[in-house]
Protein backbone atom coordinates (compact mmCIF):
# COMPACT_ATOMS: atom_id res chain seq x y z
CA UNK A 1 0.00 0.00 0.00
CA UNK A 2 2.98 2.27 0.38
CA UNK A 3 3.63 2.28 -3.36
CA UNK A 4 1.93 5.05 -5.33
CA UNK A 5 0.23 3.92 -8.54
CA UNK A 6 -0.64 6.22 -11.43
CA UNK A 7 -3.62 5.84 -13.73
CA UNK A 8 -1.78 5.31 -16.97
CA UNK A 9 -3.39 2.43 -18.78
CA UNK A 10 -5.98 1.99 -16.04
CA UNK A 11 -9.42 0.72 -17.11
CA UNK A 12 -11.39 1.76 -14.04
CA UNK A 13 -13.46 4.19 -16.10
CA UNK A 14 -17.19 3.45 -16.45
CA UNK A 15 -16.77 3.08 -20.18
CA UNK A 16 -14.76 -0.07 -19.52
CA UNK A 17 -17.91 -1.73 -18.26
CA UNK A 18 -19.75 -1.38 -21.57
CA UNK A 19 -20.86 -4.40 -23.53
CA UNK A 20 -17.90 -4.10 -25.90
CA UNK A 21 -14.75 -5.78 -24.58
CA UNK A 22 -11.54 -3.70 -24.46
CA UNK A 23 -9.91 -6.59 -26.31
CA UNK A 24 -12.02 -5.85 -29.37
CA UNK A 25 -11.08 -2.17 -29.43
CA UNK A 26 -8.75 -0.94 -32.13
CA UNK A 27 -5.27 0.20 -30.99
CA UNK A 28 -5.93 3.83 -31.92
CA UNK A 29 -9.25 3.93 -30.07
CA UNK A 30 -7.75 2.14 -27.08
CA UNK A 31 -4.94 4.69 -26.89
CA UNK A 32 -7.46 7.54 -27.03
CA UNK A 33 -9.53 5.94 -24.25
CA UNK A 34 -6.47 5.45 -22.06
CA UNK A 35 -5.54 9.10 -22.57
CA UNK A 36 -9.03 10.21 -21.53
CA UNK A 37 -8.88 8.08 -18.39
CA UNK A 38 -5.41 9.35 -17.55
CA UNK A 39 -6.64 12.93 -17.72
CA UNK A 40 -9.72 12.45 -15.51
CA UNK A 41 -8.67 9.94 -12.85
CA UNK A 42 -5.63 9.05 -10.81
CA UNK A 43 -5.00 6.03 -8.61
CA UNK A 44 -2.98 6.64 -5.45
CA UNK A 45 -2.15 3.75 -3.13
CA UNK A 46 -4.75 1.65 -4.96
CA UNK A 47 -7.57 4.19 -4.40
CA UNK A 48 -8.98 5.94 -7.46
CA UNK A 49 -9.59 9.69 -7.25
CA UNK A 50 -10.83 12.22 -9.80
CA UNK A 51 -8.30 14.72 -11.13
CA UNK A 52 -9.53 18.01 -9.70
CA UNK A 53 -8.48 20.03 -12.75
CA UNK A 54 -10.56 17.93 -15.15
CA UNK A 55 -13.78 17.34 -13.21
CA UNK A 56 -16.28 19.57 -11.39
CA UNK A 57 -15.50 20.05 -7.71
CA UNK A 58 -16.99 17.31 -5.55
CA UNK A 59 -19.66 18.34 -3.07
CA UNK A 60 -18.87 17.57 0.56
CA UNK A 61 -20.98 14.87 2.18
CA UNK A 62 -21.68 17.19 5.13
CA UNK A 63 -21.02 20.77 3.98
CA UNK A 64 -19.97 23.40 6.53
CA UNK A 65 -19.55 20.83 9.32
CA UNK A 66 -15.86 19.92 8.95
CA UNK A 67 -16.99 16.33 9.30
CA UNK A 68 -14.51 13.47 9.54
CA UNK A 69 -16.23 11.75 6.60
CA UNK A 70 -15.13 14.53 4.22
CA UNK A 71 -11.45 15.12 4.94
CA UNK A 72 -9.60 11.82 5.53
CA UNK A 73 -9.77 9.91 2.25
CA UNK A 74 -6.13 10.26 1.26
CA UNK A 75 -3.07 8.79 2.97
CA UNK A 76 -0.32 10.92 4.51
CA UNK A 77 3.31 10.52 5.45
CA UNK A 78 4.47 10.52 9.06
CA UNK A 79 7.80 12.16 10.07
CA UNK A 80 9.58 8.85 9.45
CA UNK A 81 8.21 8.67 5.91
CA UNK A 82 5.80 5.80 6.53
CA UNK A 83 2.36 5.83 4.92
CA UNK A 84 -0.49 6.56 7.35
CA UNK A 85 -4.05 5.99 6.05
CA UNK A 86 -6.55 8.75 6.73
CA UNK A 87 -8.63 6.46 8.93
CA UNK A 88 -5.55 5.75 11.06
CA UNK A 89 -5.28 9.49 11.71
CA UNK A 90 -8.84 9.42 13.08
CA UNK A 91 -8.04 6.45 15.31
CA UNK A 92 -4.93 8.20 16.63
CA UNK A 93 -7.13 11.17 17.51
CA UNK A 94 -9.39 8.88 19.55
CA UNK A 95 -6.47 7.32 21.42
CA UNK A 96 -4.94 10.72 22.06
CA UNK A 97 -8.26 11.94 23.45
CA UNK A 98 -8.32 8.96 25.82
CA UNK A 99 -4.80 9.83 26.97
CA UNK A 100 -5.69 13.51 27.47
CA UNK A 101 -8.67 12.44 29.54
CA UNK A 102 -6.37 10.32 31.72
CA UNK A 103 -3.95 13.22 32.20
CA UNK A 104 -6.81 15.50 33.21
CA UNK A 105 -7.80 12.95 35.86
CA UNK A 106 -4.19 12.93 37.09
CA UNK A 107 -4.26 16.71 37.29
CA UNK A 108 -7.44 16.64 39.40
CA UNK A 109 -5.81 13.98 41.61
CA UNK A 110 -2.92 16.38 42.30
CA UNK A 111 -5.45 19.11 43.10
CA UNK A 112 -7.14 16.75 45.58
CA UNK A 113 -3.81 16.04 47.28
CA UNK A 114 -3.18 19.74 47.66
CA UNK A 115 -6.62 20.27 49.18
CA UNK A 116 -6.14 17.37 51.61
CA UNK A 117 -2.72 18.62 52.68
CA UNK A 118 -4.04 22.16 53.04
CA UNK A 119 -6.93 20.96 55.20
CA UNK A 120 -4.54 18.95 57.36
CA UNK A 121 -2.29 21.97 57.92
CA UNK A 122 -5.25 24.26 58.67
CA UNK A 123 -6.54 21.82 61.27
CA UNK A 124 -3.11 21.55 62.84
CA UNK A 125 -2.69 25.31 62.93
CA UNK A 126 -6.07 25.79 64.58
CA UNK A 127 -4.74 23.84 67.59
CA UNK A 128 -1.76 26.13 68.01
CA UNK A 129 -1.38 27.65 71.53
CA UNK A 130 -0.04 30.87 70.09
CA UNK A 131 -1.72 33.94 71.60
CA UNK A 132 -4.08 31.68 73.57
CA UNK A 133 -3.80 33.97 76.60
CA UNK A 134 -5.26 36.98 74.83
CA UNK A 135 -8.15 38.36 76.91
CA UNK A 136 -11.36 40.30 76.56
CA UNK A 137 -13.28 40.95 73.39
CA UNK A 138 -10.07 40.75 71.35
CA UNK A 139 -9.35 37.36 72.90
CA UNK A 140 -12.83 36.15 71.91
CA UNK A 141 -12.26 37.31 68.32
CA UNK A 142 -8.84 35.64 68.24
CA UNK A 143 -10.28 32.34 69.52
CA UNK A 144 -13.03 32.47 66.89
CA UNK A 145 -10.44 33.09 64.16
CA UNK A 146 -8.53 30.00 65.23
CA UNK A 147 -11.75 27.99 65.30
CA UNK A 148 -12.59 29.18 61.78
CA UNK A 149 -9.49 27.35 60.57
CA UNK A 150 -11.05 24.09 61.74
CA UNK A 151 -14.24 24.93 59.88
CA UNK A 152 -12.29 25.92 56.79
CA UNK A 153 -10.31 22.68 56.94
CA UNK A 154 -13.60 20.78 56.92
CA UNK A 155 -14.74 22.74 53.87
CA UNK A 156 -11.59 21.83 51.96
CA UNK A 157 -11.88 18.18 52.93
CA UNK A 158 -15.42 18.09 51.56
CA UNK A 159 -14.21 19.87 48.44
CA UNK A 160 -11.48 17.27 47.89
CA UNK A 161 -13.96 14.44 48.47
CA UNK A 162 -16.41 15.84 45.92
CA UNK A 163 -13.58 16.40 43.45
CA UNK A 164 -12.72 12.73 43.73
CA UNK A 165 -16.27 11.43 43.26
CA UNK A 166 -17.70 14.04 40.85
CA UNK A 167 -14.71 14.95 38.67
CA UNK A 168 -11.72 12.62 38.94
CA UNK A 169 -13.60 9.31 39.00
CA UNK A 170 -15.82 10.08 35.96
CA UNK A 171 -12.76 11.14 33.98
CA UNK A 172 -11.00 7.88 34.86
CA UNK A 173 -13.92 5.54 34.26
CA UNK A 174 -15.33 7.09 31.06
CA UNK A 175 -14.65 4.51 28.34
CA UNK A 176 -12.74 1.86 30.22
CA UNK A 177 -10.24 -0.75 29.13
CA UNK A 178 -12.45 -2.02 26.28
CA UNK A 179 -12.12 1.27 24.44
CA UNK A 180 -8.75 0.41 22.91
CA UNK A 181 -10.08 -3.00 21.88
CA UNK A 182 -13.01 -1.29 20.16
CA UNK A 183 -10.63 0.99 18.29
CA UNK A 184 -8.60 -2.04 17.17
CA UNK A 185 -11.78 -3.60 15.80
CA UNK A 186 -12.40 -0.49 13.71
CA UNK A 187 -8.78 -0.53 12.58
CA UNK A 188 -8.82 -4.19 11.56
CA UNK A 189 -12.15 -3.86 9.77
CA UNK A 190 -11.11 -0.90 7.63
CA UNK A 191 -7.62 -2.35 7.09
CA UNK A 192 -9.08 -5.62 5.83
CA UNK A 193 -11.26 -3.76 3.34
CA UNK A 194 -8.26 -1.72 2.23
CA UNK A 195 -6.18 -4.88 1.77
CA UNK A 196 -8.95 -6.36 -0.34
CA UNK A 197 -8.94 -3.18 -2.43
CA UNK A 198 -5.17 -3.51 -2.92
CA UNK A 199 -5.65 -7.10 -4.04
CA UNK A 200 -8.36 -6.11 -6.50
CA UNK A 201 -6.22 -3.34 -7.92
CA UNK A 202 -3.30 -5.73 -8.39
CA UNK A 203 -5.66 -8.02 -10.32
CA UNK A 204 -6.70 -5.09 -12.53
CA UNK A 205 -3.08 -4.25 -13.29
CA UNK A 206 -2.30 -7.88 -14.07
CA UNK A 207 -5.32 -8.17 -16.37
CA UNK A 208 -4.40 -4.88 -18.06
CA UNK A 209 -0.89 -6.12 -18.81
CA UNK A 210 -2.28 -9.40 -20.10
CA UNK A 211 -4.62 -7.49 -22.43
CA UNK A 212 -1.76 -5.37 -23.74
CA UNK A 213 0.28 -8.49 -24.44
CA UNK A 214 -2.64 -10.19 -26.25
CA UNK A 215 -3.33 -7.11 -28.37
CA UNK A 216 0.32 -6.77 -29.29
CA UNK A 217 0.36 -10.42 -30.31
CA UNK A 218 -2.75 -9.91 -32.43
CA UNK A 219 -1.27 -6.83 -34.10
CA UNK A 220 1.99 -8.62 -34.92
CA UNK A 221 0.22 -11.62 -36.44
CA UNK A 222 -2.09 -9.39 -38.43
CA UNK A 223 0.83 -7.40 -39.83
CA UNK A 224 2.73 -10.58 -40.69
CA UNK A 225 -0.27 -11.91 -42.54
CA UNK A 226 -0.73 -8.68 -44.48
CA UNK A 227 2.87 -8.58 -45.68
CA UNK A 228 3.01 -12.36 -46.02
CA UNK A 229 5.98 -12.77 -43.69
CA UNK A 230 4.40 -15.79 -42.11
CA UNK A 231 2.48 -18.85 -43.23
CA UNK A 232 0.06 -18.37 -40.36
CA UNK A 233 -3.46 -19.03 -41.45
CA UNK A 234 -6.43 -16.82 -40.86
CA UNK A 235 -7.48 -19.32 -38.20
CA UNK A 236 -4.45 -18.30 -36.11
CA UNK A 237 -5.56 -14.69 -36.40
CA UNK A 238 -9.04 -15.58 -35.18
CA UNK A 239 -7.52 -17.50 -32.28
CA UNK A 240 -5.37 -14.52 -31.29
CA UNK A 241 -8.41 -12.24 -31.57
CA UNK A 242 -10.43 -14.54 -29.28
CA UNK A 243 -7.64 -14.49 -26.72
CA UNK A 244 -7.48 -10.69 -26.91
CA UNK A 245 -11.24 -10.45 -26.44
CA UNK A 246 -11.06 -12.86 -23.49
CA UNK A 247 -8.32 -10.75 -21.96
CA UNK A 248 -10.57 -7.71 -22.35
CA UNK A 249 -13.42 -9.54 -20.66
CA UNK A 250 -11.13 -10.54 -17.80
CA UNK A 251 -10.08 -6.93 -17.40
CA UNK A 252 -13.70 -5.77 -17.28
CA UNK A 253 -14.46 -8.40 -14.63
CA UNK A 254 -11.43 -7.35 -12.55
CA UNK A 255 -12.39 -3.68 -12.82
CA UNK A 256 -15.93 -4.52 -11.73
CA UNK A 257 -14.62 -6.42 -8.68
CA UNK A 258 -12.25 -3.53 -7.90
CA UNK A 259 -15.07 -1.00 -8.04
CA UNK A 260 -17.21 -3.19 -5.79
CA UNK A 261 -14.37 -3.44 -3.26
CA UNK A 262 -13.76 0.31 -3.37
CA UNK A 263 -17.49 1.01 -2.96
CA UNK A 264 -17.61 -1.25 0.11
CA UNK A 265 -14.51 0.43 1.56
CA UNK A 266 -16.04 3.84 0.86
CA UNK A 267 -19.30 2.98 2.64
CA UNK A 268 -17.52 1.59 5.69
CA UNK A 269 -15.18 4.59 5.80
CA UNK A 270 -18.15 6.96 5.91
CA UNK A 271 -19.99 4.92 8.56
CA UNK A 272 -16.93 4.39 10.76
CA UNK A 273 -15.63 7.95 10.51
CA UNK A 274 -19.04 9.33 11.48
CA UNK A 275 -19.07 6.98 14.48
CA UNK A 276 -15.61 8.19 15.55
CA UNK A 277 -16.85 11.75 15.11
CA UNK A 278 -19.80 11.00 17.40
CA UNK A 279 -17.47 9.46 19.99
CA UNK A 280 -15.26 12.56 19.96
CA UNK A 281 -18.24 14.87 20.44
CA UNK A 282 -19.35 12.68 23.33
CA UNK A 283 -15.89 12.81 24.91
CA UNK A 284 -15.60 16.59 24.66
CA UNK A 285 -19.07 17.14 26.08
CA UNK A 286 -18.36 14.75 28.95
CA UNK A 287 -15.17 16.59 29.89
CA UNK A 288 -16.90 19.95 29.54
CA UNK A 289 -19.64 18.79 31.91
CA UNK A 290 -17.24 17.64 34.62
CA UNK A 291 -14.96 20.65 34.35
CA UNK A 292 -18.05 22.78 34.85
CA UNK A 293 -18.74 20.69 37.95
CA UNK A 294 -15.21 21.52 39.10
CA UNK A 295 -15.88 25.26 38.83
CA UNK A 296 -19.24 24.83 40.61
CA UNK A 297 -17.57 23.03 43.51
CA UNK A 298 -14.87 25.68 43.59
CA UNK A 299 -17.44 28.47 43.86
CA UNK A 300 -19.23 26.55 46.62
CA UNK A 301 -15.95 26.19 48.50
CA UNK A 302 -15.37 29.94 48.33
CA UNK A 303 -18.90 30.52 49.60
CA UNK A 304 -18.47 28.09 52.51
CA UNK A 305 -15.09 29.58 53.37
CA UNK A 306 -16.68 33.00 53.45
CA UNK A 307 -19.31 31.71 55.88
CA UNK A 308 -16.59 30.49 58.27
CA UNK A 309 -15.32 34.07 58.51
CA UNK A 310 -18.67 35.67 59.31
CA UNK A 311 -18.50 34.91 63.09
CA UNK A 312 -14.95 36.25 63.09
CA UNK A 313 -16.07 39.46 61.41
CA UNK A 314 -18.87 39.89 63.92
CA UNK A 315 -16.58 39.46 66.90
CA UNK A 316 -13.99 41.77 65.40
CA UNK A 317 -16.66 44.46 65.07
CA UNK A 318 -17.42 43.96 68.76
CA UNK A 319 -13.83 44.46 69.90
CA UNK A 320 -13.86 47.34 72.41
CA UNK A 321 -10.51 48.49 73.83
CA UNK A 322 -12.31 50.30 76.69
CA UNK A 323 -14.28 47.22 77.71
CA UNK A 324 -11.21 45.05 77.44
CA UNK A 325 -9.39 47.47 79.71
CA UNK A 326 -12.25 47.36 82.22
CA UNK A 327 -12.32 43.59 82.29
CA UNK A 328 -8.60 43.35 82.65
CA UNK A 329 -8.45 45.96 85.41
CA UNK A 330 -11.26 44.28 87.35
CA UNK A 331 -9.38 41.01 87.28
CA UNK A 332 -5.88 42.22 87.83
CA UNK A 333 -6.25 45.48 89.84
CA UNK A 334 -3.94 45.88 92.86
CA UNK A 335 -5.67 48.73 94.65
CA UNK A 336 -7.79 51.83 94.11
CA UNK A 337 -6.23 54.18 96.72
CA UNK A 338 -3.81 56.64 95.24
CA UNK A 339 -0.74 57.97 97.04
CA UNK A 340 -1.05 61.29 98.96
CA UNK A 341 1.49 63.74 100.46
CA UNK A 342 3.11 62.80 103.69
CA UNK A 343 2.27 64.93 106.81
CA UNK A 344 4.94 66.19 109.31
Coordinates of C-alpha atoms in Angstrom, one line a residue:
X1 CA 0.0 0.0 0.0
X2 CA 3.0 2.3 0.4
X3 CA 3.6 2.3 -3.4
X4 CA 1.9 5.0 -5.3
X5 CA 0.2 3.9 -8.5
X6 CA -0.6 6.2 -11.4
X7 CA -3.6 5.8 -13.7
X8 CA -1.8 5.3 -17.0
X9 CA -3.4 2.4 -18.8
X10 CA -6.0 2.0 -16.0
X11 CA -9.4 0.7 -17.1
X12 CA -11.4 1.8 -14.0
X13 CA -13.5 4.2 -16.1
X14 CA -17.2 3.5 -16.5
X15 CA -16.8 3.1 -20.2
X16 CA -14.8 -0.1 -19.5
X17 CA -17.9 -1.7 -18.3
X18 CA -19.7 -1.4 -21.6
X19 CA -20.9 -4.4 -23.5
X20 CA -17.9 -4.1 -25.9
X21 CA -14.8 -5.8 -24.6
X22 CA -11.5 -3.7 -24.5
X23 CA -9.9 -6.6 -26.3
X24 CA -12.0 -5.8 -29.4
X25 CA -11.1 -2.2 -29.4
X26 CA -8.8 -0.9 -32.1
X27 CA -5.3 0.2 -31.0
X28 CA -5.9 3.8 -31.9
X29 CA -9.2 3.9 -30.1
X30 CA -7.7 2.1 -27.1
X31 CA -4.9 4.7 -26.9
X32 CA -7.5 7.5 -27.0
X33 CA -9.5 5.9 -24.3
X34 CA -6.5 5.5 -22.1
X35 CA -5.5 9.1 -22.6
X36 CA -9.0 10.2 -21.5
X37 CA -8.9 8.1 -18.4
X38 CA -5.4 9.3 -17.6
X39 CA -6.6 12.9 -17.7
X40 CA -9.7 12.5 -15.5
X41 CA -8.7 9.9 -12.9
X42 CA -5.6 9.1 -10.8
X43 CA -5.0 6.0 -8.6
X44 CA -3.0 6.6 -5.4
X45 CA -2.1 3.7 -3.1
X46 CA -4.8 1.7 -5.0
X47 CA -7.6 4.2 -4.4
X48 CA -9.0 5.9 -7.5
X49 CA -9.6 9.7 -7.3
X50 CA -10.8 12.2 -9.8
X51 CA -8.3 14.7 -11.1
X52 CA -9.5 18.0 -9.7
X53 CA -8.5 20.0 -12.7
X54 CA -10.6 17.9 -15.1
X55 CA -13.8 17.3 -13.2
X56 CA -16.3 19.6 -11.4
X57 CA -15.5 20.1 -7.7
X58 CA -17.0 17.3 -5.6
X59 CA -19.7 18.3 -3.1
X60 CA -18.9 17.6 0.6
X61 CA -21.0 14.9 2.2
X62 CA -21.7 17.2 5.1
X63 CA -21.0 20.8 4.0
X64 CA -20.0 23.4 6.5
X65 CA -19.6 20.8 9.3
X66 CA -15.9 19.9 8.9
X67 CA -17.0 16.3 9.3
X68 CA -14.5 13.5 9.5
X69 CA -16.2 11.8 6.6
X70 CA -15.1 14.5 4.2
X71 CA -11.4 15.1 4.9
X72 CA -9.6 11.8 5.5
X73 CA -9.8 9.9 2.3
X74 CA -6.1 10.3 1.3
X75 CA -3.1 8.8 3.0
X76 CA -0.3 10.9 4.5
X77 CA 3.3 10.5 5.5
X78 CA 4.5 10.5 9.1
X79 CA 7.8 12.2 10.1
X80 CA 9.6 8.9 9.4
X81 CA 8.2 8.7 5.9
X82 CA 5.8 5.8 6.5
X83 CA 2.4 5.8 4.9
X84 CA -0.5 6.6 7.4
X85 CA -4.1 6.0 6.1
X86 CA -6.6 8.8 6.7
X87 CA -8.6 6.5 8.9
X88 CA -5.6 5.7 11.1
X89 CA -5.3 9.5 11.7
X90 CA -8.8 9.4 13.1
X91 CA -8.0 6.4 15.3
X92 CA -4.9 8.2 16.6
X93 CA -7.1 11.2 17.5
X94 CA -9.4 8.9 19.6
X95 CA -6.5 7.3 21.4
X96 CA -4.9 10.7 22.1
X97 CA -8.3 11.9 23.4
X98 CA -8.3 9.0 25.8
X99 CA -4.8 9.8 27.0
X100 CA -5.7 13.5 27.5
X101 CA -8.7 12.4 29.5
X102 CA -6.4 10.3 31.7
X103 CA -3.9 13.2 32.2
X104 CA -6.8 15.5 33.2
X105 CA -7.8 13.0 35.9
X106 CA -4.2 12.9 37.1
X107 CA -4.3 16.7 37.3
X108 CA -7.4 16.6 39.4
X109 CA -5.8 14.0 41.6
X110 CA -2.9 16.4 42.3
X111 CA -5.5 19.1 43.1
X112 CA -7.1 16.7 45.6
X113 CA -3.8 16.0 47.3
X114 CA -3.2 19.7 47.7
X115 CA -6.6 20.3 49.2
X116 CA -6.1 17.4 51.6
X117 CA -2.7 18.6 52.7
X118 CA -4.0 22.2 53.0
X119 CA -6.9 21.0 55.2
X120 CA -4.5 19.0 57.4
X121 CA -2.3 22.0 57.9
X122 CA -5.2 24.3 58.7
X123 CA -6.5 21.8 61.3
X124 CA -3.1 21.5 62.8
X125 CA -2.7 25.3 62.9
X126 CA -6.1 25.8 64.6
X127 CA -4.7 23.8 67.6
X128 CA -1.8 26.1 68.0
X129 CA -1.4 27.6 71.5
X130 CA 0.0 30.9 70.1
X131 CA -1.7 33.9 71.6
X132 CA -4.1 31.7 73.6
X133 CA -3.8 34.0 76.6
X134 CA -5.3 37.0 74.8
X135 CA -8.1 38.4 76.9
X136 CA -11.4 40.3 76.6
X137 CA -13.3 41.0 73.4
X138 CA -10.1 40.7 71.4
X139 CA -9.3 37.4 72.9
X140 CA -12.8 36.2 71.9
X141 CA -12.3 37.3 68.3
X142 CA -8.8 35.6 68.2
X143 CA -10.3 32.3 69.5
X144 CA -13.0 32.5 66.9
X145 CA -10.4 33.1 64.2
X146 CA -8.5 30.0 65.2
X147 CA -11.7 28.0 65.3
X148 CA -12.6 29.2 61.8
X149 CA -9.5 27.4 60.6
X150 CA -11.1 24.1 61.7
X151 CA -14.2 24.9 59.9
X152 CA -12.3 25.9 56.8
X153 CA -10.3 22.7 56.9
X154 CA -13.6 20.8 56.9
X155 CA -14.7 22.7 53.9
X156 CA -11.6 21.8 52.0
X157 CA -11.9 18.2 52.9
X158 CA -15.4 18.1 51.6
X159 CA -14.2 19.9 48.4
X160 CA -11.5 17.3 47.9
X161 CA -14.0 14.4 48.5
X162 CA -16.4 15.8 45.9
X163 CA -13.6 16.4 43.4
X164 CA -12.7 12.7 43.7
X165 CA -16.3 11.4 43.3
X166 CA -17.7 14.0 40.9
X167 CA -14.7 15.0 38.7
X168 CA -11.7 12.6 38.9
X169 CA -13.6 9.3 39.0
X170 CA -15.8 10.1 36.0
X171 CA -12.8 11.1 34.0
X172 CA -11.0 7.9 34.9
X173 CA -13.9 5.5 34.3
X174 CA -15.3 7.1 31.1
X175 CA -14.6 4.5 28.3
X176 CA -12.7 1.9 30.2
X177 CA -10.2 -0.7 29.1
X178 CA -12.4 -2.0 26.3
X179 CA -12.1 1.3 24.4
X180 CA -8.7 0.4 22.9
X181 CA -10.1 -3.0 21.9
X182 CA -13.0 -1.3 20.2
X183 CA -10.6 1.0 18.3
X184 CA -8.6 -2.0 17.2
X185 CA -11.8 -3.6 15.8
X186 CA -12.4 -0.5 13.7
X187 CA -8.8 -0.5 12.6
X188 CA -8.8 -4.2 11.6
X189 CA -12.1 -3.9 9.8
X190 CA -11.1 -0.9 7.6
X191 CA -7.6 -2.4 7.1
X192 CA -9.1 -5.6 5.8
X193 CA -11.3 -3.8 3.3
X194 CA -8.3 -1.7 2.2
X195 CA -6.2 -4.9 1.8
X196 CA -9.0 -6.4 -0.3
X197 CA -8.9 -3.2 -2.4
X198 CA -5.2 -3.5 -2.9
X199 CA -5.6 -7.1 -4.0
X200 CA -8.4 -6.1 -6.5
X201 CA -6.2 -3.3 -7.9
X202 CA -3.3 -5.7 -8.4
X203 CA -5.7 -8.0 -10.3
X204 CA -6.7 -5.1 -12.5
X205 CA -3.1 -4.3 -13.3
X206 CA -2.3 -7.9 -14.1
X207 CA -5.3 -8.2 -16.4
X208 CA -4.4 -4.9 -18.1
X209 CA -0.9 -6.1 -18.8
X210 CA -2.3 -9.4 -20.1
X211 CA -4.6 -7.5 -22.4
X212 CA -1.8 -5.4 -23.7
X213 CA 0.3 -8.5 -24.4
X214 CA -2.6 -10.2 -26.3
X215 CA -3.3 -7.1 -28.4
X216 CA 0.3 -6.8 -29.3
X217 CA 0.4 -10.4 -30.3
X218 CA -2.7 -9.9 -32.4
X219 CA -1.3 -6.8 -34.1
X220 CA 2.0 -8.6 -34.9
X221 CA 0.2 -11.6 -36.4
X222 CA -2.1 -9.4 -38.4
X223 CA 0.8 -7.4 -39.8
X224 CA 2.7 -10.6 -40.7
X225 CA -0.3 -11.9 -42.5
X226 CA -0.7 -8.7 -44.5
X227 CA 2.9 -8.6 -45.7
X228 CA 3.0 -12.4 -46.0
X229 CA 6.0 -12.8 -43.7
X230 CA 4.4 -15.8 -42.1
X231 CA 2.5 -18.9 -43.2
X232 CA 0.1 -18.4 -40.4
X233 CA -3.5 -19.0 -41.4
X234 CA -6.4 -16.8 -40.9
X235 CA -7.5 -19.3 -38.2
X236 CA -4.4 -18.3 -36.1
X237 CA -5.6 -14.7 -36.4
X238 CA -9.0 -15.6 -35.2
X239 CA -7.5 -17.5 -32.3
X240 CA -5.4 -14.5 -31.3
X241 CA -8.4 -12.2 -31.6
X242 CA -10.4 -14.5 -29.3
X243 CA -7.6 -14.5 -26.7
X244 CA -7.5 -10.7 -26.9
X245 CA -11.2 -10.4 -26.4
X246 CA -11.1 -12.9 -23.5
X247 CA -8.3 -10.7 -22.0
X248 CA -10.6 -7.7 -22.4
X249 CA -13.4 -9.5 -20.7
X250 CA -11.1 -10.5 -17.8
X251 CA -10.1 -6.9 -17.4
X252 CA -13.7 -5.8 -17.3
X253 CA -14.5 -8.4 -14.6
X254 CA -11.4 -7.3 -12.6
X255 CA -12.4 -3.7 -12.8
X256 CA -15.9 -4.5 -11.7
X257 CA -14.6 -6.4 -8.7
X258 CA -12.2 -3.5 -7.9
X259 CA -15.1 -1.0 -8.0
X260 CA -17.2 -3.2 -5.8
X261 CA -14.4 -3.4 -3.3
X262 CA -13.8 0.3 -3.4
X263 CA -17.5 1.0 -3.0
X264 CA -17.6 -1.3 0.1
X265 CA -14.5 0.4 1.6
X266 CA -16.0 3.8 0.9
X267 CA -19.3 3.0 2.6
X268 CA -17.5 1.6 5.7
X269 CA -15.2 4.6 5.8
X270 CA -18.1 7.0 5.9
X271 CA -20.0 4.9 8.6
X272 CA -16.9 4.4 10.8
X273 CA -15.6 7.9 10.5
X274 CA -19.0 9.3 11.5
X275 CA -19.1 7.0 14.5
X276 CA -15.6 8.2 15.5
X277 CA -16.8 11.7 15.1
X278 CA -19.8 11.0 17.4
X279 CA -17.5 9.5 20.0
X280 CA -15.3 12.6 20.0
X281 CA -18.2 14.9 20.4
X282 CA -19.4 12.7 23.3
X283 CA -15.9 12.8 24.9
X284 CA -15.6 16.6 24.7
X285 CA -19.1 17.1 26.1
X286 CA -18.4 14.8 29.0
X287 CA -15.2 16.6 29.9
X288 CA -16.9 19.9 29.5
X289 CA -19.6 18.8 31.9
X290 CA -17.2 17.6 34.6
X291 CA -15.0 20.6 34.4
X292 CA -18.0 22.8 34.9
X293 CA -18.7 20.7 38.0
X294 CA -15.2 21.5 39.1
X295 CA -15.9 25.3 38.8
X296 CA -19.2 24.8 40.6
X297 CA -17.6 23.0 43.5
X298 CA -14.9 25.7 43.6
X299 CA -17.4 28.5 43.9
X300 CA -19.2 26.5 46.6
X301 CA -16.0 26.2 48.5
X302 CA -15.4 29.9 48.3
X303 CA -18.9 30.5 49.6
X304 CA -18.5 28.1 52.5
X305 CA -15.1 29.6 53.4
X306 CA -16.7 33.0 53.4
X307 CA -19.3 31.7 55.9
X308 CA -16.6 30.5 58.3
X309 CA -15.3 34.1 58.5
X310 CA -18.7 35.7 59.3
X311 CA -18.5 34.9 63.1
X312 CA -14.9 36.2 63.1
X313 CA -16.1 39.5 61.4
X314 CA -18.9 39.9 63.9
X315 CA -16.6 39.5 66.9
X316 CA -14.0 41.8 65.4
X317 CA -16.7 44.5 65.1
X318 CA -17.4 44.0 68.8
X319 CA -13.8 44.5 69.9
X320 CA -13.9 47.3 72.4
X321 CA -10.5 48.5 73.8
X322 CA -12.3 50.3 76.7
X323 CA -14.3 47.2 77.7
X324 CA -11.2 45.0 77.4
X325 CA -9.4 47.5 79.7
X326 CA -12.3 47.4 82.2
X327 CA -12.3 43.6 82.3
X328 CA -8.6 43.4 82.6
X329 CA -8.5 46.0 85.4
X330 CA -11.3 44.3 87.4
X331 CA -9.4 41.0 87.3
X332 CA -5.9 42.2 87.8
X333 CA -6.3 45.5 89.8
X334 CA -3.9 45.9 92.9
X335 CA -5.7 48.7 94.6
X336 CA -7.8 51.8 94.1
X337 CA -6.2 54.2 96.7
X338 CA -3.8 56.6 95.2
X339 CA -0.7 58.0 97.0
X340 CA -1.0 61.3 99.0
X341 CA 1.5 63.7 100.5
X342 CA 3.1 62.8 103.7
X343 CA 2.3 64.9 106.8
X344 CA 4.9 66.2 109.3

